[in-house]
Amino acid sequence: MTMHRFPEDFLWGVATSAQQIEGGRNAGGRGDSIWDWHATQKGAIEDGSDPSRACDHYNRWREDIDLMSWLGAGAYRLSTSWSRIMPEGRGAVNEAGLDFYDKLVDALLAAGIVPFITLNHWDMPHALLGEGGWASRETVAAFVEYAAATTERLGDRVRHWATHNEPWCIATLGYEEGHHAPGHTNPAEALPAAHHLLLSHGLSVDVIRRNVPDAEVGIVLNTSPAWAHSDTDEDREAARRFDGLFNRWFLDPLFRGEYPADAIEDRARRGHLKGGAMPFVQEGDMGTISTPIDYLGVNYYSRTAVKAGPNGDPIGAPLVPKEELTEMGWEVFPGGLTVILLRIVEDYGPKNIYVTENGIALPDQADGSGRVSDPRRIAFLRSHLLAAHRAIEAGVPLRGYFHWSLMDNFEWGHGYTKTFGLFRVDFDTLERTPKESAHWYRDAIAANAVSDGQ
Ligand code: FCB
């Protein structure tokens, strides 16, 4: 058995997001978000639930910080709720909303936990939907206002900021496929939405730097290495297409100031860009989008094995038997984390990287006292941390790891049916109980090392 030690200053963290844990839907002047509204639409949420109460973190945040202290976490990735801070999306600032985060930040710092705040983890104020949400360029200025107000208030204590979480999900799942709020199914909206997200990111980077001394500013992307399902030209080509639309569509603009030419062609071929034109890209935008950042947040859950569908379009088709997939239908593939980190460093050279999300949804049966034995989560944690460690040894500037998630929570369109937490939440009593994996993670943090179990 070998112990794999992490660098002395490596940050061990946990992650959550406002909409998924806070609840307090109308408390303290908060306005509705697009997810509050989306959850009222028939069939939008698998179990018919909504995030109105979620984990009630809005009232139980002290207890939740205690959970992090018990774990020994050095950092916490959270998001602020745009609807709590600017209920109308722009204009008036709700001071009571900012007060909530003010207290939370002070308590985290007092507990020795470094806050990493993401400004947009999907919960845009519903009021902005009237203008088209992210499909509208108007939303860019609204987001910058919100970023300014939030960092003005918290920037004296919070150094680490991310603008958006997973813009691919917002643009594609929200505006093209309709699985996420706002539930639009218009492929012509996805690329403008993605562009407006990126543009508002670039503009906010400067604003955040102005408000935050010594800021570390970044953005969080969902990444997944593409694997050809078979060694045929068709599947290899489908994998290239997937990579272009999923990974490079965001990485290239951020680090190179341009959209990938092959992926533009793919979109044009599918009829999503008339003649390949992108009228939503205006002069100067690409320079703004590629404003240098201090770190890239990498969310990694799995690789994507890709098959060629009709017209050669990419279709995800896992390479392992169904029984081995997680509750989300995702393959457990730790090696993909090393692969994607190395590739990002080689192709884009970010200064610093954090794994901002990585985790697994399991059936998580509790015994009579709420205890959960989750050996698969422990194996997942171990193998992915070892994969991260291999990346560090190969020279990746990986500064920290945030496990998704601190506790079970509202898993978007799946409601409360998918559990990712290190802590189980009983959604009737709201009691939190550490799963066995929480004990395991606590030991790894204390040791600053992970054994390969051999
Ligand atoms: C990511 C989201 C996060 C959570 C995990 C399972 O895409 O950023 O909020 O839902 O998936």
XYZ file of C-alpha atoms and ligand atoms in Angstrom:
465
model
C 0.000 0.000 0.000
C 1.354 3.431 -0.910
C 0.254 6.757 0.554
C 0.014 9.474 -2.077
C 0.686 12.805 -0.438
C -0.822 16.048 -1.743
C 1.060 19.361 -1.801
C 1.105 21.136 1.583
C -1.129 23.980 0.400
C -3.624 21.758 -1.467
C -7.191 22.822 -0.697
C -9.636 20.106 0.309
C -13.172 21.276 -0.166
C -16.835 20.544 -0.645
C -19.285 22.196 -3.023
C -22.957 23.178 -3.072
C -25.088 25.754 -4.863
C -27.656 28.227 -3.585
C -30.700 26.926 -5.442
C -29.973 23.343 -4.470
C -29.605 23.826 -0.710
C -30.870 27.174 0.558
C -34.651 27.051 0.420
C -35.987 30.262 1.963
C -37.697 30.934 -1.335
C -39.458 34.125 -0.300
C -37.493 34.898 2.855
C -35.787 38.238 3.346
C -37.074 39.814 0.155
C -35.828 37.137 -2.239
C -37.448 37.065 -5.674
C -38.264 33.934 -7.650
C -35.612 32.407 -9.861
C -36.206 30.653 -13.153
C -35.885 27.330 -11.292
C -38.593 28.262 -8.773
C -40.819 28.979 -11.730
C -39.674 26.002 -13.818
C -40.510 23.619 -10.944
C -44.149 24.724 -11.184
C -44.362 23.547 -14.797
C -46.017 20.196 -15.280
C -43.549 17.326 -15.625
C -40.484 19.549 -15.266
C -39.229 17.880 -12.076
C -39.074 14.088 -11.943
C -40.614 13.678 -8.475
C -42.903 16.688 -8.743
C -40.903 18.460 -6.032
C -39.507 21.992 -5.929
C -36.585 23.806 -4.301
C -38.700 26.060 -2.012
C -37.276 24.512 1.143
C -34.504 22.231 -0.165
C -32.050 21.594 2.714
C -33.231 24.721 4.539
C -29.642 25.892 4.576
C -31.012 29.437 4.748
C -31.864 28.689 8.382
C -29.380 25.926 9.117
C -26.184 27.432 7.731
C -24.426 27.437 11.113
C -24.998 23.726 11.458
C -23.750 23.205 7.899
C -20.534 25.073 8.616
C -20.102 22.766 11.612
C -20.354 19.803 9.234
C -17.542 21.271 7.153
C -15.450 21.890 10.266
C -15.995 18.297 11.329
C -14.750 17.183 7.907
C -11.719 19.417 8.264
C -12.498 21.085 4.922
C -10.184 23.959 4.102
C -12.444 25.468 1.444
C -16.112 25.655 0.525
C -17.494 26.317 -2.937
C -20.896 27.955 -2.666
C -22.954 30.186 -4.895
C -24.816 33.366 -4.161
C -28.401 33.571 -5.325
C -28.878 36.335 -7.863
C -32.601 36.374 -6.958
C -31.806 36.974 -3.294
C -29.420 39.822 -4.017
C -31.230 41.455 -6.972
C -34.795 40.150 -6.957
C -35.646 41.918 -10.226
C -32.440 40.817 -11.913
C -31.057 44.336 -12.164
C -31.448 47.631 -10.375
C -32.414 47.558 -6.709
C -30.122 45.597 -4.425
C -31.799 43.629 -1.645
C -29.587 44.415 1.334
C -31.186 41.642 3.413
C -30.017 39.180 0.770
C -26.468 40.441 0.962
C -26.659 40.334 4.767
C -27.268 36.605 4.593
C -24.040 36.005 2.651
C -22.195 38.509 4.813
C -22.893 36.451 7.942
C -22.158 33.222 6.148
C -18.787 34.452 4.894
C -17.788 35.752 8.326
C -18.673 32.438 9.930
C -16.744 30.486 7.291
C -13.673 32.625 7.773
C -13.955 32.311 11.546
C -14.001 28.527 11.064
C -10.855 28.721 8.912
C -12.712 27.731 5.716
C -11.880 29.630 2.524
C -15.030 30.613 0.605
C -15.041 30.173 -3.186
C -18.127 31.951 -4.517
C -19.781 31.256 -7.854
C -22.051 34.094 -8.916
C -24.271 32.198 -11.326
C -25.056 28.607 -10.523
C -28.098 28.614 -12.841
C -30.649 30.489 -10.709
C -31.256 33.626 -12.741
C -34.071 35.875 -11.479
C -37.322 34.982 -13.181
C -37.924 38.657 -13.954
C -35.186 38.494 -16.609
C -36.969 35.811 -18.560
C -39.383 38.345 -19.997
C -36.469 39.754 -21.996
C -35.418 36.296 -23.171
C -33.057 35.292 -20.365
C -29.567 34.382 -21.580
C -30.744 34.377 -25.201
C -30.902 38.163 -24.892
C -27.851 40.427 -24.910
C -29.632 42.653 -22.384
C -28.958 40.055 -19.719
C -25.216 40.659 -19.989
C -25.443 44.093 -18.380
C -27.796 42.783 -15.698
C -25.304 40.102 -14.696
C -22.452 42.589 -14.544
C -24.540 44.774 -12.199
C -25.190 41.804 -9.958
C -21.506 40.788 -10.011
C -20.553 44.347 -9.075
C -23.025 44.618 -6.177
C -22.039 41.248 -4.747
C -18.291 41.692 -4.950
C -18.546 45.246 -3.612
C -20.098 43.895 -0.446
C -18.128 40.665 0.009
C -14.912 41.400 -1.854
C -13.070 42.671 1.203
C -13.217 39.130 2.636
C -13.737 36.781 -0.298
C -10.819 36.462 -2.706
C -11.967 33.550 -4.857
C -14.719 34.162 -7.375
C -16.178 32.301 -10.316
C -18.564 33.987 -12.701
C -20.625 31.111 -14.093
C -21.130 27.445 -13.434
C -21.191 25.200 -16.510
C -22.347 27.559 -19.252
C -22.799 24.558 -21.588
C -25.564 23.239 -19.324
C -27.284 26.610 -19.117
C -27.191 27.175 -22.868
C -27.834 23.661 -24.126
C -29.993 22.050 -21.449
C -31.845 25.300 -20.737
C -32.391 26.821 -24.192
C -31.961 23.988 -26.707
C -32.970 20.707 -25.077
C -35.353 22.090 -22.485
C -34.402 19.721 -19.643
C -33.392 22.644 -17.458
C -34.905 26.046 -16.733
C -36.135 27.931 -18.631
C -37.128 24.817 -20.591
C -36.755 26.314 -24.058
C -36.291 23.941 -26.985
C -34.960 26.296 -29.594
C -31.538 25.377 -31.028
C -31.249 28.907 -32.420
C -31.105 30.244 -28.837
C -28.322 28.033 -27.495
C -25.326 29.674 -29.154
C -26.408 33.254 -28.435
C -27.068 32.179 -24.830
C -23.594 30.635 -24.590
C -22.082 33.772 -26.091
C -23.878 36.100 -23.692
C -22.766 33.982 -20.754
C -19.160 34.184 -21.934
C -19.378 37.889 -22.634
C -20.835 38.656 -19.213
C -18.046 36.535 -17.738
C -15.355 38.592 -19.468
C -16.906 41.908 -18.497
C -17.305 40.779 -14.884
C -13.688 39.710 -14.535
C -12.597 43.360 -14.651
C -15.383 44.475 -12.316
C -14.488 41.781 -9.800
C -10.802 42.681 -9.906
C -11.707 46.296 -9.159
C -13.735 45.289 -6.092
C -11.548 42.528 -4.732
C -7.994 43.127 -3.575
C -5.785 40.251 -4.653
C -8.660 38.566 -6.461
C -8.554 35.076 -7.912
C -11.183 35.104 -10.640
C -12.225 32.226 -12.847
C -15.084 30.357 -14.432
C -16.321 26.801 -13.937
C -16.771 24.496 -16.934
C -18.215 21.022 -17.181
C -15.615 18.953 -18.957
C -15.714 15.454 -20.341
C -13.122 13.775 -22.529
C -14.711 12.329 -25.651
C -14.108 8.680 -26.473
C -15.000 7.140 -29.826
C -17.372 4.259 -29.068
C -15.661 2.095 -31.647
C -12.579 2.419 -33.763
C -14.490 3.465 -36.856
C -14.113 6.721 -38.772
C -17.773 7.541 -38.063
C -17.446 7.214 -34.293
C -14.117 9.047 -34.217
C -15.697 11.879 -36.162
C -18.693 11.900 -33.785
C -16.280 12.133 -30.834
C -14.594 15.131 -32.458
C -17.966 16.798 -32.890
C -18.915 16.171 -29.267
C -15.611 17.569 -28.059
C -16.074 20.671 -30.196
C -19.539 21.483 -28.926
C -19.065 20.460 -25.321
C -15.476 21.270 -24.352
C -13.856 23.487 -26.976
C -16.878 25.739 -27.552
C -16.058 27.284 -24.165
C -12.339 26.643 -23.721
C -11.328 28.159 -27.065
C -13.062 31.535 -26.604
C -11.842 31.830 -23.004
C -8.205 31.011 -23.726
C -7.797 31.789 -27.440
C -10.429 34.398 -28.117
C -12.147 32.432 -30.878
C -14.815 29.803 -31.378
C -13.544 26.497 -32.837
C -13.914 26.610 -36.623
C -14.794 22.922 -37.000
C -17.546 23.177 -34.384
C -18.977 26.273 -36.103
C -19.178 24.207 -39.289
C -20.896 21.376 -37.418
C -23.510 23.777 -36.065
C -24.008 25.373 -39.448
C -24.496 21.939 -41.033
C -27.222 21.206 -38.508
C -28.966 24.390 -39.561
C -28.327 26.241 -36.287
C -26.316 29.056 -37.859
C -27.536 30.446 -41.114
C -24.619 30.228 -43.539
C -22.270 29.787 -40.584
C -22.870 33.398 -39.520
C -22.872 34.354 -35.864
C -24.511 37.783 -35.770
C -24.651 37.720 -31.987
C -20.847 38.077 -31.886
C -20.044 41.783 -31.993
C -16.799 43.572 -32.508
C -14.585 43.402 -29.427
C -16.549 40.590 -27.776
C -13.920 37.919 -28.273
C -11.216 40.088 -26.724
C -13.435 40.665 -23.698
C -14.245 36.974 -23.359
C -10.569 36.053 -23.387
C -9.644 38.478 -20.597
C -7.006 36.504 -18.661
C -8.316 34.595 -15.657
C -6.520 33.363 -12.562
C -7.896 29.853 -12.554
C -10.122 27.451 -14.383
C -12.704 25.475 -12.416
C -13.025 21.973 -13.819
C -16.115 19.907 -13.081
C -15.566 16.264 -13.920
C -18.042 13.419 -13.569
C -17.271 11.022 -16.424
C -15.916 10.540 -19.903
C -18.375 10.538 -22.783
C -18.276 7.583 -25.138
C -19.736 8.768 -28.423
C -21.390 6.975 -31.313
C -22.343 8.437 -34.672
C -26.091 8.915 -34.883
C -28.145 9.946 -37.900
C -26.212 12.524 -39.966
C -23.150 11.669 -37.914
C -24.395 13.666 -34.929
C -22.805 12.577 -31.656
C -24.817 10.316 -29.370
C -23.578 9.379 -25.900
C -23.477 5.595 -25.429
C -21.651 4.284 -22.331
C -19.044 1.600 -22.906
C -19.840 -0.375 -19.747
C -22.868 -2.493 -18.805
C -25.886 -0.710 -17.351
C -25.441 -2.254 -13.881
C -22.128 -0.434 -13.530
C -23.525 3.022 -14.237
C -24.331 5.449 -11.428
C -27.857 6.582 -10.600
C -27.355 9.366 -13.153
C -26.527 6.791 -15.837
C -22.898 7.934 -15.846
C -19.876 5.672 -16.128
C -17.316 5.744 -13.314
C -14.085 6.528 -15.151
C -11.408 8.091 -12.939
C -8.707 8.019 -15.618
C -10.728 10.602 -17.558
C -9.957 13.189 -14.887
C -6.211 12.841 -15.450
C -6.748 12.905 -19.209
C -8.856 16.055 -19.230
C -6.578 17.919 -16.811
C -3.467 17.131 -18.854
C -5.181 18.080 -22.058
C -6.420 21.412 -20.675
C -2.915 22.266 -19.507
C -1.358 21.289 -22.800
C -3.866 23.059 -25.033
C -4.802 26.089 -22.956
C -2.243 26.538 -20.158
C -4.393 27.998 -17.369
C -2.355 29.402 -14.475
C -4.202 27.407 -11.848
C -6.877 24.729 -11.845
C -9.316 23.591 -9.194
C -11.510 20.538 -9.536
C -14.651 22.447 -8.578
C -17.003 19.427 -8.736
C -16.638 15.649 -8.774
C -18.985 13.168 -7.175
C -21.407 10.291 -7.583
C -25.137 9.672 -7.183
C -25.900 6.340 -5.512
C -29.059 4.687 -4.156
C -27.815 5.427 -0.591
C -30.094 3.269 1.574
C -30.174 4.488 5.178
C -30.586 2.097 8.101
C -33.027 2.822 10.934
C -30.729 5.430 12.486
C -30.056 7.265 9.231
C -26.642 5.689 8.695
C -25.592 5.129 5.115
C -22.955 2.653 4.060
C -21.683 3.859 0.680
C -18.558 1.915 -0.285
C -18.998 2.853 -3.951
C -18.696 6.538 -3.049
C -15.545 5.811 -1.062
C -14.080 3.913 -4.027
C -15.082 6.812 -6.301
C -13.432 9.369 -4.035
C -10.268 7.333 -3.705
C -9.888 6.627 -7.413
C -10.609 10.204 -8.477
C -8.311 11.704 -5.883
C -5.568 9.348 -7.061
C -6.302 10.441 -10.635
C -5.973 14.069 -9.512
C -2.737 13.203 -7.771
C -1.330 11.640 -10.939
C -2.147 14.868 -12.761
C -0.294 16.915 -10.142
C 2.725 14.656 -10.467
C 2.619 15.180 -14.218
C 2.824 18.944 -13.665
C -0.826 20.071 -13.668
C -1.181 23.198 -11.484
C -4.086 21.676 -9.564
C -4.575 23.639 -6.339
C -7.614 22.009 -4.807
C -10.521 19.583 -5.011
C -14.173 20.235 -4.113
C -16.363 17.196 -3.686
C -19.913 17.417 -4.994
C -21.632 17.606 -2.674
C -21.478 18.447 1.019
C -24.998 17.047 1.405
C -27.895 15.564 -0.534
C -29.857 18.328 -2.229
C -32.260 19.409 -4.964
C -30.790 17.789 -8.070
C -32.456 20.031 -10.664
C -34.825 18.150 -12.990
C -34.379 15.019 -10.865
C -35.727 16.713 -7.752
C -34.652 14.863 -4.608
C -34.320 11.469 -6.300
C -30.554 11.634 -6.875
C -28.279 11.869 -3.870
C -24.684 13.092 -4.162
C -24.003 14.110 -0.547
C -21.264 13.160 1.866
C -24.002 13.845 4.405
C -27.420 12.311 4.073
C -30.309 14.751 4.449
C -33.639 13.446 5.667
C -35.958 15.720 3.711
C -38.760 15.287 6.273
C -36.818 16.140 9.401
C -33.923 17.912 7.626
C -31.525 16.025 9.825
C -28.000 15.628 8.405
C -26.082 12.395 9.017
C -22.543 11.669 7.814
C -22.347 8.769 5.374
C -19.391 6.412 5.642
C -17.818 8.341 2.787
C -17.818 11.491 4.935
C -15.717 9.640 7.509
C -13.383 8.455 4.761
C -12.993 11.954 3.282
C -12.350 13.372 6.741
C -9.473 10.926 7.227
C -8.020 11.745 3.795
C -8.152 15.455 4.583
C -6.491 14.944 7.953
C -3.719 12.888 6.334
C -3.422 15.215 3.309
C -2.961 11.940 1.491
C -4.806 9.050 -0.095
C -3.682 5.442 -0.034
C -4.010 3.347 -3.155
C -5.402 0.573 -1.003
C -2.978 -2.022 -2.439
C -23.399 19.588 -12.143
C -23.993 20.803 -11.468
C -24.275 20.598 -9.998
C -24.841 19.228 -9.730
C -23.993 18.163 -10.371
C -24.467 16.751 -10.114
O -23.653 19.651 -13.507
O -23.125 21.893 -11.581
O -25.122 21.622 -9.573
O -26.142 19.178 -10.147
O -23.925 18.363 -11.752
